[in-house]
Amino acid sequence: MKRNKIIKIIAVLIVFLYGFSYGKELFTEKTIKSFLNKENPYIYSLLGKIFVYEGKLKYYRGFFDTKVSGKYEKKEYPLSTGLFYSFSIEKPTISGIDLSFGYRKAKGVQEYNNIKTGENGELILGLKIPIFNLTRNIDERRLNLFLTTIDIRKLEYKYQDNIRKLYIKIITSYYKTLYFKELVELEKQLLQKAQRRKEFILKKINEGLLPTIYHVEVEQQIINRKQRLTEALNNFKTQLNDFLKFLNLDEKDFNSKYELPSLPALPELNISLEEALKTARENRPDLKVIETEKNRLETEKNFYSLLKYPKFDISIYGTHDLKYNNGYKVLLNATFPLERRKYIGKSIELKKSSILLDKKQEKILIEIKTNLKNILNTLRTIRKNIKMSEKEINLAKKLEKAEIKKFEVGYGNLFLINQREIYTLKTMKKNLKYKLEYLINYKKLLAEMNILY
């Protein structure tokens, strides 16, 4: 006896473990996040430009690469001969000063220079200093590097903003899928009511208590409800495929691995407009995009303000001849445009761009505040409608139950029962629709504040 009991327990455990290992995973909001990665084409299409600009950044960093160069010249003309060779290492620095170190040797008459060295050649150490660029801590090389870095940061904020917009589309589609799934269940329940009533009617007809026409009428109701169920299933599958496209997931794979839950419980609304607006100001990536663009303008202003000064470079080269000791060379290079139209034009452009950004930021804040206000009002209204619809469902069910009892005692008819059941279904659908709208609007509220997960 004891042995049989142990065998039964083992059998139950095997069945439980088998069912557990092959059970479907519940597809929740948390599951959605696992599909939002670089492999997802919807995500990669948003990330792709960042990867492009990272390559561009590497290109501009290349302007600070160390360079090695060499030169060799030899000539033997009827009246002159010459030999010249050199090699050097050049290092542009982030400060704007260019350093160079090299060796050269010259013999005979040179064509493109008047360099003369001792028989052992000479060492050279050079500095090139752009004076005004050095004082403003910027030049064209650094400008390109700084602007590309800023552009990448801006693209990252744009990516976050696009993810915010994409996520609300995905979660809306997800909730709609759950909604249509529940509509299918309601239509199934409606069909099952008619099928159970058919059994009751056939029993009464066999007992001679009801005419056979009731069988025809209930069959008609069953066919109608099967059609309703078929339409509900089609709507559900259409919505499911619309949702799965965002996850790059096939319907067959989805059905083999996952199971959809019911619509989740409604979250409480415990945030004021002021708190929501404050959070949005702190979190919204589109506002951070504006701030990044302002930083870009400041960098450009710093660089283009150099246009009001002459371009003034100093180059200093020190030499050490291995036979004749030391020497040096100083070069001064200055240019200055008299009309300064580049400076004036760029100043106007940057000033107007700054005003444009301020207005753009102001516009976004107005839109955020309006959206938050409208969403909060909508959520409060839906809450009230949900409470009223729940009362309506209770009343509809009582009337339906009363009509069925009347029929069972011989005072009702199938037409009125059908009307009552359809109306009960209608009120339940309306309640589900309110819940769907509440959940979607609540997610929109979080998306406005950039609180996605």
CSV table of C-alpha atoms in Angstrom, one decimal:
chain,number,residue,atom,x,y,z
A,1,MET,CA,0.0,0.0,0.0
A,2,LYS,CA,2.8,2.3,1.0
A,3,ARG,CA,4.6,1.4,-2.2
A,4,ASN,CA,1.6,2.3,-4.4
A,5,LYS,CA,1.4,5.7,-2.6
A,6,ILE,CA,5.0,6.4,-3.4
A,7,ILE,CA,4.5,5.4,-7.1
A,8,LYS,CA,1.6,7.8,-7.3
A,9,ILE,CA,3.6,10.7,-5.8
A,10,ILE,CA,6.4,10.0,-8.3
A,11,ALA,CA,4.0,9.9,-11.2
A,12,VAL,CA,2.4,13.2,-10.2
A,13,LEU,CA,5.9,14.8,-9.9
A,14,ILE,CA,6.9,13.5,-13.4
A,15,VAL,CA,3.7,15.0,-14.9
A,16,PHE,CA,4.3,18.3,-13.1
A,17,LEU,CA,7.9,18.5,-14.2
A,18,TYR,CA,7.1,17.5,-17.7
A,19,GLY,CA,4.4,20.2,-17.9
A,20,PHE,CA,6.7,22.8,-16.3
A,21,SER,CA,9.6,22.1,-18.7
A,22,TYR,CA,7.4,22.3,-21.8
A,23,GLY,CA,5.1,25.1,-20.5
A,24,LYS,CA,4.9,28.3,-22.4
A,25,GLU,CA,6.4,31.5,-21.1
A,26,LEU,CA,4.0,34.3,-20.2
A,27,PHE,CA,4.7,37.2,-22.6
A,28,THR,CA,4.9,40.3,-20.4
A,29,GLU,CA,6.2,43.8,-20.8
A,30,LYS,CA,9.5,42.6,-19.4
A,31,THR,CA,9.7,40.1,-22.2
A,32,ILE,CA,9.3,42.9,-24.8
A,33,LYS,CA,12.5,44.6,-23.6
A,34,SER,CA,14.6,41.5,-24.4
A,35,PHE,CA,13.7,42.0,-28.1
A,36,LEU,CA,14.7,45.7,-28.2
A,37,ASN,CA,18.4,45.1,-29.0
A,38,LYS,CA,20.7,45.8,-31.9
A,39,GLU,CA,19.5,42.7,-33.8
A,40,ASN,CA,16.1,44.3,-34.1
A,41,PRO,CA,15.9,46.3,-37.4
A,42,TYR,CA,13.6,48.9,-35.7
A,43,ILE,CA,16.3,49.5,-33.1
A,44,TYR,CA,19.3,49.3,-35.5
A,45,SER,CA,17.8,51.8,-37.9
A,46,LEU,CA,17.7,54.2,-35.0
A,47,LEU,CA,21.3,53.4,-33.8
A,48,GLY,CA,22.9,53.2,-37.3
A,49,LYS,CA,23.7,56.9,-37.6
A,50,ILE,CA,25.6,56.9,-34.3
A,51,PHE,CA,27.9,54.2,-35.7
A,52,VAL,CA,28.5,56.3,-38.8
A,53,TYR,CA,29.5,59.3,-36.7
A,54,GLU,CA,31.8,57.2,-34.5
A,55,GLY,CA,33.7,56.4,-37.7
A,56,LYS,CA,33.7,60.2,-38.5
A,57,LEU,CA,35.1,60.9,-35.0
A,58,LYS,CA,37.9,58.5,-35.6
A,59,TYR,CA,38.7,60.2,-38.9
A,60,TYR,CA,39.0,63.6,-37.2
A,61,ARG,CA,41.2,62.2,-34.5
A,62,GLY,CA,43.5,61.1,-37.3
A,63,PHE,CA,44.5,64.8,-37.7
A,64,PHE,CA,46.4,64.4,-34.5
A,65,ASP,CA,48.2,61.2,-35.7
A,66,THR,CA,52.0,61.2,-35.5
A,67,LYS,CA,53.5,61.4,-39.0
A,68,VAL,CA,56.9,60.1,-40.2
A,69,SER,CA,58.2,61.6,-43.5
A,70,GLY,CA,61.3,61.3,-45.6
A,71,LYS,CA,62.8,62.9,-48.6
A,72,TYR,CA,65.7,62.0,-50.9
A,73,GLU,CA,67.1,64.1,-53.8
A,74,LYS,CA,70.1,63.6,-56.0
A,75,LYS,CA,71.1,65.5,-59.1
A,76,GLU,CA,74.0,65.6,-61.4
A,77,TYR,CA,73.6,68.4,-64.0
A,78,PRO,CA,76.4,69.6,-66.3
A,79,LEU,CA,77.2,72.6,-64.1
A,80,SER,CA,75.9,71.5,-60.7
A,81,THR,CA,75.5,68.5,-58.5
A,82,GLY,CA,73.6,68.0,-55.3
A,83,LEU,CA,72.5,65.5,-52.7
A,84,PHE,CA,69.8,66.1,-50.1
A,85,TYR,CA,68.0,63.7,-47.8
A,86,SER,CA,66.0,64.0,-44.6
A,87,PHE,CA,63.5,62.3,-42.4
A,88,SER,CA,61.3,63.7,-39.6
A,89,ILE,CA,58.7,62.9,-37.1
A,90,GLU,CA,55.8,65.4,-36.7
A,91,LYS,CA,53.3,65.4,-33.9
A,92,PRO,CA,50.2,67.7,-33.9
A,93,THR,CA,49.0,68.2,-30.4
A,94,ILE,CA,45.5,68.8,-29.0
A,95,SER,CA,46.7,72.2,-27.7
A,96,GLY,CA,47.2,73.4,-31.3
A,97,ILE,CA,51.0,73.5,-31.3
A,98,ASP,CA,52.8,71.3,-33.9
A,99,LEU,CA,56.0,69.6,-32.8
A,100,SER,CA,58.6,68.2,-35.2
A,101,PHE,CA,61.9,66.4,-34.9
A,102,GLY,CA,64.2,65.3,-37.7
A,103,TYR,CA,67.5,64.9,-39.4
A,104,ARG,CA,68.8,66.2,-42.7
A,105,LYS,CA,72.0,66.3,-44.8
A,106,ALA,CA,72.7,68.5,-47.8
A,107,LYS,CA,75.7,68.5,-50.2
A,108,GLY,CA,76.3,70.6,-53.3
A,109,VAL,CA,73.7,73.0,-54.9
A,110,GLN,CA,70.0,72.5,-54.0
A,111,GLU,CA,67.2,73.5,-56.3
A,112,TYR,CA,64.4,74.4,-54.0
A,113,ASN,CA,66.2,75.6,-50.9
A,114,ASN,CA,69.4,77.1,-49.7
A,115,ILE,CA,70.1,74.6,-47.0
A,116,LYS,CA,73.7,73.7,-46.3
A,117,THR,CA,74.8,71.3,-43.6
A,118,GLY,CA,78.1,69.9,-42.4
A,119,GLU,CA,79.3,66.6,-43.7
A,120,ASN,CA,77.6,64.8,-40.8
A,121,GLY,CA,74.2,66.5,-41.3
A,122,GLU,CA,72.1,68.2,-38.6
A,123,LEU,CA,69.3,67.6,-36.2
A,124,ILE,CA,66.2,69.8,-36.3
A,125,LEU,CA,63.6,70.6,-33.5
A,126,GLY,CA,60.6,72.6,-34.6
A,127,LEU,CA,57.5,74.3,-33.1
A,128,LYS,CA,54.6,75.9,-35.0
A,129,ILE,CA,52.4,78.1,-32.8
A,130,PRO,CA,49.1,79.6,-34.0
A,131,ILE,CA,49.0,82.5,-31.6
A,132,PHE,CA,45.2,83.4,-31.6
A,133,ASN,CA,44.2,79.8,-31.8
A,134,LEU,CA,46.3,79.0,-28.8
A,135,THR,CA,44.8,81.8,-26.7
A,136,ARG,CA,41.2,80.7,-27.6
A,137,ASN,CA,42.1,77.1,-27.2
A,138,ILE,CA,40.6,76.0,-30.6
A,139,ASP,CA,41.6,75.6,-34.2
A,140,GLU,CA,40.0,73.9,-37.2
A,141,ARG,CA,41.2,70.5,-36.3
A,142,ARG,CA,39.9,70.7,-32.8
A,143,LEU,CA,36.7,72.3,-34.0
A,144,ASN,CA,35.9,69.3,-36.2
A,145,LEU,CA,36.8,66.9,-33.4
A,146,PHE,CA,34.7,68.8,-30.8
A,147,LEU,CA,31.7,69.2,-33.1
A,148,THR,CA,31.7,65.5,-34.1
A,149,THR,CA,31.8,64.6,-30.4
A,150,ILE,CA,28.9,66.9,-29.7
A,151,ASP,CA,27.0,65.5,-32.7
A,152,ILE,CA,27.5,61.9,-31.4
A,153,ARG,CA,26.1,63.0,-28.0
A,154,LYS,CA,23.2,64.7,-29.8
A,155,LEU,CA,22.5,61.6,-31.8
A,156,GLU,CA,22.5,59.5,-28.6
A,157,TYR,CA,19.8,61.8,-27.2
A,158,LYS,CA,17.9,61.6,-30.5
A,159,TYR,CA,18.1,57.9,-30.3
A,160,GLN,CA,16.7,57.9,-26.8
A,161,ASP,CA,13.9,60.2,-28.0
A,162,ASN,CA,13.1,57.9,-30.9
A,163,ILE,CA,13.2,54.9,-28.6
A,164,ARG,CA,10.7,56.7,-26.4
A,165,LYS,CA,8.4,57.2,-29.4
A,166,LEU,CA,8.9,53.7,-30.7
A,167,TYR,CA,8.3,52.1,-27.2
A,168,ILE,CA,4.9,53.8,-26.9
A,169,LYS,CA,3.9,52.4,-30.3
A,170,ILE,CA,5.1,48.9,-29.3
A,171,ILE,CA,3.4,48.9,-25.9
A,172,THR,CA,0.2,50.4,-27.4
A,173,SER,CA,0.2,47.5,-29.9
A,174,TYR,CA,0.9,45.0,-27.1
A,175,TYR,CA,-2.1,46.3,-25.0
A,176,LYS,CA,-4.4,46.2,-28.1
A,177,THR,CA,-3.3,42.6,-28.7
A,178,LEU,CA,-4.3,41.7,-25.1
A,179,TYR,CA,-7.5,43.5,-25.6
A,180,PHE,CA,-8.5,41.6,-28.7
A,181,LYS,CA,-7.5,38.4,-27.0
A,182,GLU,CA,-10.0,39.1,-24.2
A,183,LEU,CA,-12.6,40.0,-26.8
A,184,VAL,CA,-12.2,36.5,-28.3
A,185,GLU,CA,-12.8,35.0,-24.8
A,186,LEU,CA,-16.0,37.1,-24.4
A,187,GLU,CA,-17.2,35.9,-27.8
A,188,LYS,CA,-16.4,32.3,-26.8
A,189,GLN,CA,-18.4,32.7,-23.6
A,190,LEU,CA,-21.4,34.1,-25.6
A,191,LEU,CA,-21.2,31.1,-28.0
A,192,GLN,CA,-21.0,28.6,-25.1
A,193,LYS,CA,-24.2,30.1,-23.6
A,194,ALA,CA,-26.1,29.4,-26.8
A,195,GLN,CA,-24.7,25.9,-27.0
A,196,ARG,CA,-25.7,25.1,-23.4
A,197,ARG,CA,-29.1,26.5,-24.1
A,198,LYS,CA,-29.4,24.3,-27.1
A,199,GLU,CA,-29.0,21.2,-24.8
A,200,PHE,CA,-31.7,22.6,-22.5
A,201,ILE,CA,-34.1,23.2,-25.4
A,202,LEU,CA,-33.5,19.8,-27.0
A,203,LYS,CA,-34.3,18.1,-23.6
A,204,LYS,CA,-37.5,20.2,-23.2
A,205,ILE,CA,-38.5,19.4,-26.8
A,206,ASN,CA,-38.1,15.6,-26.2
A,207,GLU,CA,-40.2,16.0,-23.0
A,208,GLY,CA,-42.9,17.7,-25.1
A,209,LEU,CA,-42.6,21.0,-23.2
A,210,LEU,CA,-41.3,23.2,-26.1
A,211,PRO,CA,-42.1,23.3,-29.8
A,212,THR,CA,-39.4,22.3,-32.3
A,213,ILE,CA,-39.2,25.9,-33.7
A,214,TYR,CA,-37.1,26.7,-30.6
A,215,HIS,CA,-34.4,24.3,-31.9
A,216,VAL,CA,-34.3,26.3,-35.2
A,217,GLU,CA,-34.0,29.6,-33.4
A,218,VAL,CA,-31.2,28.5,-31.1
A,219,GLU,CA,-29.3,27.0,-34.1
A,220,GLN,CA,-29.6,30.4,-35.8
A,221,GLN,CA,-28.2,32.1,-32.7
A,222,ILE,CA,-25.3,29.6,-32.6
A,223,ILE,CA,-24.4,30.3,-36.2
A,224,ASN,CA,-24.5,34.0,-35.6
A,225,ARG,CA,-22.2,33.7,-32.6
A,226,LYS,CA,-19.8,31.5,-34.4
A,227,GLN,CA,-19.5,34.2,-37.1
A,228,ARG,CA,-18.9,36.8,-34.3
A,229,LEU,CA,-16.2,34.5,-32.9
A,230,THR,CA,-14.5,34.0,-36.3
A,231,GLU,CA,-14.4,37.8,-36.8
A,232,ALA,CA,-13.0,38.3,-33.3
A,233,LEU,CA,-10.3,35.7,-33.9
A,234,ASN,CA,-9.3,37.4,-37.2
A,235,ASN,CA,-9.1,40.8,-35.5
A,236,PHE,CA,-6.9,39.3,-32.8
A,237,LYS,CA,-4.5,37.6,-35.3
A,238,THR,CA,-4.3,40.8,-37.3
A,239,GLN,CA,-3.4,42.8,-34.2
A,240,LEU,CA,-1.0,40.1,-33.0
A,241,ASN,CA,1.0,40.2,-36.3
A,242,ASP,CA,1.0,44.0,-36.1
A,243,PHE,CA,2.6,43.7,-32.7
A,244,LEU,CA,5.1,41.0,-33.6
A,245,LYS,CA,6.5,43.0,-36.5
A,246,PHE,CA,8.1,45.4,-33.9
A,247,LEU,CA,9.9,42.4,-32.3
A,248,ASN,CA,10.9,40.8,-35.6
A,249,LEU,CA,9.2,37.6,-34.4
A,250,ASP,CA,7.3,35.1,-36.4
A,251,GLU,CA,3.7,34.2,-35.3
A,252,LYS,CA,4.5,30.5,-35.4
A,253,ASP,CA,7.6,30.9,-33.2
A,254,PHE,CA,5.7,33.2,-30.9
A,255,ASN,CA,2.8,30.7,-30.4
A,256,SER,CA,5.2,27.8,-29.7
A,257,LYS,CA,7.1,29.7,-27.0
A,258,TYR,CA,4.8,32.3,-25.4
A,259,GLU,CA,1.4,32.8,-24.0
A,260,LEU,CA,-0.3,36.1,-23.7
A,261,PRO,CA,-1.7,37.3,-20.3
A,262,SER,CA,-4.8,39.2,-19.7
A,263,LEU,CA,-4.8,43.0,-19.6
A,264,PRO,CA,-2.8,44.1,-16.5
A,265,ALA,CA,-4.3,45.7,-13.4
A,266,LEU,CA,-4.8,49.4,-13.7
A,267,PRO,CA,-2.0,51.5,-12.1
A,268,GLU,CA,-3.0,54.2,-9.6
A,269,LEU,CA,-2.8,57.8,-10.8
A,270,ASN,CA,-0.9,59.6,-8.0
A,271,ILE,CA,1.1,62.3,-9.8
A,272,SER,CA,0.3,66.0,-10.2
A,273,LEU,CA,0.8,68.1,-13.3
A,274,GLU,CA,3.6,70.1,-11.6
A,275,GLU,CA,5.5,66.9,-10.6
A,276,ALA,CA,5.0,65.4,-14.1
A,277,LEU,CA,6.2,68.6,-15.8
A,278,LYS,CA,9.3,68.8,-13.5
A,279,THR,CA,10.2,65.1,-14.3
A,280,ALA,CA,9.7,65.7,-18.0
A,281,ARG,CA,12.0,68.8,-17.9
A,282,GLU,CA,14.7,66.6,-16.3
A,283,ASN,CA,14.3,63.5,-18.4
A,284,ARG,CA,13.2,64.4,-21.9
A,285,PRO,CA,15.9,63.6,-24.4
A,286,ASP,CA,14.5,66.1,-27.0
A,287,LEU,CA,15.2,68.9,-24.5
A,288,LYS,CA,18.7,67.5,-24.1
A,289,VAL,CA,19.1,67.6,-27.9
A,290,ILE,CA,18.4,71.3,-27.7
A,291,GLU,CA,21.0,71.8,-24.9
A,292,THR,CA,23.5,69.9,-27.0
A,293,GLU,CA,22.9,72.0,-30.0
A,294,LYS,CA,23.4,75.1,-27.8
A,295,ASN,CA,26.8,73.7,-26.8
A,296,ARG,CA,27.6,73.2,-30.4
A,297,LEU,CA,26.8,76.8,-31.2
A,298,GLU,CA,29.0,78.0,-28.3
A,299,THR,CA,31.9,75.9,-29.7
A,300,GLU,CA,31.4,77.4,-33.1
A,301,LYS,CA,31.1,80.9,-31.7
A,302,ASN,CA,34.5,80.4,-29.9
A,303,PHE,CA,36.1,79.3,-33.2
A,304,TYR,CA,34.6,81.8,-35.6
A,305,SER,CA,35.3,84.7,-33.2
A,306,LEU,CA,38.9,84.2,-34.4
A,307,LEU,CA,37.9,85.7,-37.8
A,308,LYS,CA,38.0,89.2,-36.2
A,309,TYR,CA,41.7,88.7,-35.6
A,310,PRO,CA,44.6,88.3,-38.0
A,311,LYS,CA,45.7,84.7,-38.7
A,312,PHE,CA,49.1,84.9,-37.0
A,313,ASP,CA,51.5,81.9,-36.8
A,314,ILE,CA,55.0,81.7,-35.4
A,315,SER,CA,57.2,78.8,-36.4
A,316,ILE,CA,60.6,78.3,-34.6
A,317,TYR,CA,63.1,75.7,-35.8
A,318,GLY,CA,66.3,75.0,-33.8
A,319,THR,CA,69.1,73.1,-35.5
A,320,HIS,CA,72.2,71.3,-34.2
A,321,ASP,CA,74.8,70.7,-36.9
A,322,LEU,CA,76.8,67.7,-35.9
A,323,LYS,CA,80.0,69.6,-37.0
A,324,TYR,CA,79.2,73.3,-36.8
A,325,ASN,CA,77.0,73.5,-33.6
A,326,ASN,CA,73.6,75.3,-33.3
A,327,GLY,CA,71.4,77.6,-35.3
A,328,TYR,CA,67.8,78.6,-35.5
A,329,LYS,CA,65.1,79.9,-37.8
A,330,VAL,CA,62.0,82.0,-37.0
A,331,LEU,CA,59.0,82.5,-39.4
A,332,LEU,CA,56.1,84.9,-38.9
A,333,ASN,CA,53.0,84.5,-41.0
A,334,ALA,CA,50.1,86.9,-40.7
A,335,THR,CA,47.0,87.5,-42.8
A,336,PHE,CA,44.0,89.8,-42.1
A,337,PRO,CA,40.8,90.3,-44.3
A,338,LEU,CA,40.0,94.0,-44.3
A,339,GLU,CA,36.2,93.8,-44.9
A,340,ARG,CA,35.7,90.9,-42.4
A,341,ARG,CA,32.5,89.8,-44.1
A,342,LYS,CA,33.1,86.2,-43.0
A,343,TYR,CA,33.2,87.2,-39.4
A,344,ILE,CA,30.1,89.5,-39.7
A,345,GLY,CA,28.1,86.9,-41.6
A,346,LYS,CA,29.0,84.1,-39.3
A,347,SER,CA,28.2,86.2,-36.2
A,348,ILE,CA,24.7,86.9,-37.6
A,349,GLU,CA,24.1,83.2,-38.5
A,350,LEU,CA,25.1,82.0,-35.0
A,351,LYS,CA,23.1,84.7,-33.2
A,352,LYS,CA,19.9,83.8,-35.2
A,353,SER,CA,20.5,80.1,-34.7
A,354,SER,CA,20.7,80.7,-30.9
A,355,ILE,CA,17.4,82.5,-30.9
A,356,LEU,CA,15.9,79.7,-33.0
A,357,LEU,CA,17.0,77.1,-30.5
A,358,ASP,CA,15.5,79.1,-27.6
A,359,LYS,CA,12.1,79.3,-29.4
A,360,LYS,CA,12.3,75.6,-30.3
A,361,GLN,CA,12.9,74.7,-26.7
A,362,GLU,CA,10.0,76.9,-25.6
A,363,LYS,CA,7.7,75.2,-28.1
A,364,ILE,CA,8.6,71.7,-26.9
A,365,LEU,CA,7.9,72.8,-23.3
A,366,ILE,CA,4.5,74.2,-24.3
A,367,GLU,CA,3.7,70.9,-26.1
A,368,ILE,CA,4.8,68.8,-23.1
A,369,LYS,CA,2.7,70.8,-20.7
A,370,THR,CA,-0.3,70.6,-22.9
A,371,ASN,CA,0.1,66.8,-23.5
A,372,LEU,CA,0.5,66.1,-19.8
A,373,LYS,CA,-2.5,68.2,-18.9
A,374,ASN,CA,-4.7,66.4,-21.5
A,375,ILE,CA,-3.5,63.0,-20.6
A,376,LEU,CA,-4.1,63.5,-16.9
A,377,ASN,CA,-7.6,64.8,-17.6
A,378,THR,CA,-8.3,61.8,-19.9
A,379,LEU,CA,-7.1,59.3,-17.2
A,380,ARG,CA,-9.3,60.8,-14.6
A,381,THR,CA,-12.3,60.7,-16.9
A,382,ILE,CA,-11.6,57.1,-17.9
A,383,ARG,CA,-11.4,56.1,-14.2
A,384,LYS,CA,-14.9,57.5,-13.7
A,385,ASN,CA,-16.2,55.7,-16.8
A,386,ILE,CA,-14.7,52.4,-15.6
A,387,LYS,CA,-16.5,52.6,-12.3
A,388,MET,CA,-19.8,53.4,-14.0
A,389,SER,CA,-19.4,50.6,-16.5
A,390,GLU,CA,-18.7,48.1,-13.8
A,391,LYS,CA,-22.1,49.0,-12.2
A,392,GLU,CA,-23.7,48.8,-15.7
A,393,ILE,CA,-22.2,45.2,-16.1
A,394,ASN,CA,-23.7,44.1,-12.8
A,395,LEU,CA,-27.1,45.5,-13.8
A,396,ALA,CA,-26.9,43.9,-17.2
A,397,LYS,CA,-26.0,40.5,-15.7
A,398,LYS,CA,-29.0,40.7,-13.3
A,399,LEU,CA,-31.4,41.5,-16.1
A,400,GLU,CA,-29.9,38.7,-18.2
A,401,LYS,CA,-30.2,36.2,-15.4
A,402,ALA,CA,-33.8,37.2,-14.8
A,403,GLU,CA,-34.7,36.8,-18.5
A,404,ILE,CA,-33.2,33.3,-18.5
A,405,LYS,CA,-35.2,32.3,-15.4
A,406,LYS,CA,-38.4,33.6,-17.1
A,407,PHE,CA,-37.6,31.4,-20.1
A,408,GLU,CA,-36.9,28.3,-18.0
A,409,VAL,CA,-40.3,28.6,-16.3
A,410,GLY,CA,-42.1,29.2,-19.6
A,411,TYR,CA,-42.6,33.0,-19.6
A,412,GLY,CA,-39.7,34.3,-21.7
A,413,ASN,CA,-38.5,33.8,-25.2
A,414,LEU,CA,-35.1,33.2,-26.9
A,415,PHE,CA,-35.2,36.6,-28.7
A,416,LEU,CA,-35.2,38.5,-25.4
A,417,ILE,CA,-32.5,36.3,-23.9
A,418,ASN,CA,-30.4,36.9,-27.0
A,419,GLN,CA,-30.8,40.7,-26.6
A,420,ARG,CA,-29.9,40.6,-22.9
A,421,GLU,CA,-26.8,38.5,-23.5
A,422,ILE,CA,-25.7,40.7,-26.4
A,423,TYR,CA,-26.2,43.8,-24.2
A,424,THR,CA,-24.2,42.2,-21.3
A,425,LEU,CA,-21.4,41.5,-23.8
A,426,LYS,CA,-21.6,45.0,-25.1
A,427,THR,CA,-21.2,46.5,-21.6
A,428,MET,CA,-18.2,44.1,-20.9
A,429,LYS,CA,-16.6,45.2,-24.1
A,430,LYS,CA,-17.1,48.8,-23.2
A,431,ASN,CA,-15.4,48.2,-19.9
A,432,LEU,CA,-12.5,46.5,-21.5
A,433,LYS,CA,-12.1,49.4,-24.0
A,434,TYR,CA,-12.0,51.8,-21.1
A,435,LYS,CA,-9.3,49.7,-19.4
A,436,LEU,CA,-7.3,49.6,-22.7
A,437,GLU,CA,-7.6,53.4,-23.1
A,438,TYR,CA,-6.5,53.9,-19.5
A,439,LEU,CA,-3.4,51.7,-19.8
A,440,ILE,CA,-2.4,53.3,-23.1
A,441,ASN,CA,-2.8,56.8,-21.8
A,442,TYR,CA,-0.9,55.9,-18.6
A,443,LYS,CA,2.0,54.7,-20.7
A,444,LYS,CA,1.8,57.9,-22.7
A,445,LEU,CA,2.0,59.8,-19.5
A,446,LEU,CA,5.2,57.9,-18.6
A,447,ALA,CA,6.5,58.4,-22.1
A,448,GLU,CA,6.0,62.2,-21.9
A,449,MET,CA,8.2,62.1,-18.7
A,450,ASN,CA,10.6,59.6,-20.5
A,451,ILE,CA,10.0,56.9,-17.9
A,452,LEU,CA,9.7,53.9,-20.1
A,453,TYR,CA,10.3,50.9,-18.0
